[in-house]
PDB file of C-alpha atoms in Angstrom:
ATOM      1  CA  UNK A   1      -9.456   8.263  -9.007  1.00 93.00           C
ATOM      2  CA  UNK A   2      -5.757   7.831  -8.538  1.00 95.00           C
ATOM      3  CA  UNK A   3      -3.283   5.554 -10.248  1.00 97.00           C
ATOM      4  CA  UNK A   4      -0.520   4.449  -7.901  1.00 97.00           C
ATOM      5  CA  UNK A   5       2.503   2.333  -8.698  1.00 97.00           C
ATOM      6  CA  UNK A   6       5.693   0.813  -7.383  1.00 97.00           C
ATOM      7  CA  UNK A   7       8.627  -0.757  -9.150  1.00 95.00           C
ATOM      8  CA  UNK A   8       8.938  -4.516  -9.243  1.00 93.00           C
ATOM      9  CA  UNK A   9       6.499  -7.350  -9.581  1.00 91.00           C
ATOM     10  CA  UNK A  10       5.053  -7.248  -6.066  1.00 94.00           C
ATOM     11  CA  UNK A  11       2.818  -4.318  -5.087  1.00 96.00           C
ATOM     12  CA  UNK A  12       3.809  -2.893  -1.706  1.00 94.00           C
ATOM     13  CA  UNK A  13       1.557  -0.136  -0.348  1.00 92.00           C
ATOM     14  CA  UNK A  14       4.459   1.277   1.649  1.00 94.00           C
ATOM     15  CA  UNK A  15       6.438   1.824  -1.563  1.00 95.00           C
ATOM     16  CA  UNK A  16       3.631   3.143  -3.766  1.00 95.00           C
ATOM     17  CA  UNK A  17       3.763   6.499  -5.517  1.00 97.00           C
ATOM     18  CA  UNK A  18       0.866   8.474  -6.949  1.00 97.00           C
ATOM     19  CA  UNK A  19       1.481   8.630 -10.688  1.00 97.00           C
ATOM     20  CA  UNK A  20      -1.810  10.191 -11.839  1.00 97.00           C
ATOM     21  CA  UNK A  21      -5.006  11.825 -10.637  1.00 95.00           C
ATOM     22  CA  UNK A  22      -7.832  10.958 -13.019  1.00 95.00           C
ATOM     23  CA  UNK A  23     -11.369  12.222 -13.529  1.00 93.00           C
ATOM     24  CA  UNK A  24     -14.062   9.947 -12.110  1.00 87.00           C
ATOM     25  CA  UNK A  25     -15.287   9.153 -15.631  1.00 92.00           C
ATOM     26  CA  UNK A  26     -11.854   8.247 -17.053  1.00 93.00           C
ATOM     27  CA  UNK A  27     -11.785   5.003 -19.019  1.00 92.00           C
ATOM     28  CA  UNK A  28      -8.130   4.897 -20.124  1.00 93.00           C
ATOM     29  CA  UNK A  29      -4.709   6.051 -18.987  1.00 92.00           C
ATOM     30  CA  UNK A  30      -1.331   5.741 -20.737  1.00 93.00           C
ATOM     31  CA  UNK A  31       2.035   5.896 -18.984  1.00 93.00           C
ATOM     32  CA  UNK A  32       5.561   4.561 -19.140  1.00 93.00           C
ATOM     33  CA  UNK A  33       6.176   5.146 -15.417  1.00 96.00           C
ATOM     34  CA  UNK A  34       8.755   2.620 -14.250  1.00 94.00           C
ATOM     35  CA  UNK A  35       8.836   0.989 -17.684  1.00 95.00           C
ATOM     36  CA  UNK A  36      11.385   3.082 -19.567  1.00 93.00           C
ATOM     37  CA  UNK A  37      13.868   0.267 -20.278  1.00 95.00           C
ATOM     38  CA  UNK A  38      13.342  -3.182 -21.826  1.00 95.00           C
ATOM     39  CA  UNK A  39      12.668  -5.833 -19.165  1.00 95.00           C
ATOM     40  CA  UNK A  40      11.457  -3.296 -16.571  1.00 96.00           C
ATOM     41  CA  UNK A  41       8.644  -4.398 -14.224  1.00 97.00           C
ATOM     42  CA  UNK A  42       6.153  -2.163 -12.406  1.00 97.00           C
ATOM     43  CA  UNK A  43       2.956  -2.840 -10.478  1.00 97.00           C
ATOM     44  CA  UNK A  44      -0.067  -0.538 -10.696  1.00 97.00           C
ATOM     45  CA  UNK A  45      -3.273  -0.092  -8.736  1.00 96.00           C
ATOM     46  CA  UNK A  46      -6.297   2.186  -9.263  1.00 96.00           C
ATOM     47  CA  UNK A  47      -7.881   3.788  -6.204  1.00 95.00           C
ATOM     48  CA  UNK A  48     -11.381   5.256  -6.003  1.00 94.00           C
ATOM     49  CA  UNK A  49     -11.591   8.268  -3.703  1.00 89.00           C
ATOM     50  CA  UNK A  50     -14.925   8.777  -1.889  1.00 88.00           C
ATOM     51  CA  UNK A  51     -16.221  12.228  -0.982  1.00 87.00           C
ATOM     52  CA  UNK A  52     -15.991  11.149   2.676  1.00 91.00           C
ATOM     53  CA  UNK A  53     -12.208  10.841   2.380  1.00 86.00           C
ATOM     54  CA  UNK A  54     -12.208   7.050   2.239  1.00 93.00           C
ATOM     55  CA  UNK A  55     -10.412   5.229  -0.564  1.00 93.00           C
ATOM     56  CA  UNK A  56     -10.621   1.750  -2.008  1.00 93.00           C
ATOM     57  CA  UNK A  57      -7.975   0.172  -4.232  1.00 93.00           C
ATOM     58  CA  UNK A  58      -8.521  -2.437  -6.905  1.00 94.00           C
ATOM     59  CA  UNK A  59      -6.280  -5.441  -7.468  1.00 96.00           C
ATOM     60  CA  UNK A  60      -2.679  -4.729  -8.380  1.00 96.00           C
ATOM     61  CA  UNK A  61      -1.612  -5.335 -11.976  1.00 95.00           C
ATOM     62  CA  UNK A  62       1.966  -6.228 -12.888  1.00 96.00           C
ATOM     63  CA  UNK A  63       3.261  -4.925 -16.215  1.00 96.00           C
ATOM     64  CA  UNK A  64       6.507  -6.087 -17.824  1.00 96.00           C
ATOM     65  CA  UNK A  65       8.045  -4.121 -20.698  1.00 94.00           C
ATOM     66  CA  UNK A  66       9.144  -6.656 -23.294  1.00 93.00           C
ATOM     67  CA  UNK A  67      12.851  -7.063 -23.916  1.00 87.00           C
ATOM     68  CA  UNK A  68      13.730  -6.120 -27.469  1.00 74.00           C
TER      69      UNK A  68
END
């Protein structure tokens, strides 16, 4: 699996960056990618990579770091 992300509240595949490669049995992942300052917004998506080379992405999730 791969976790991909882009800054901002709208996920744009053309702007995505790979932020992690995960084992197929992973159930959790922690990061502060794109969220290092209060009020920052980043959008994340998890992709499943098939052995045939195909990939399928889940729905994008927007995360907002709370302002302190």
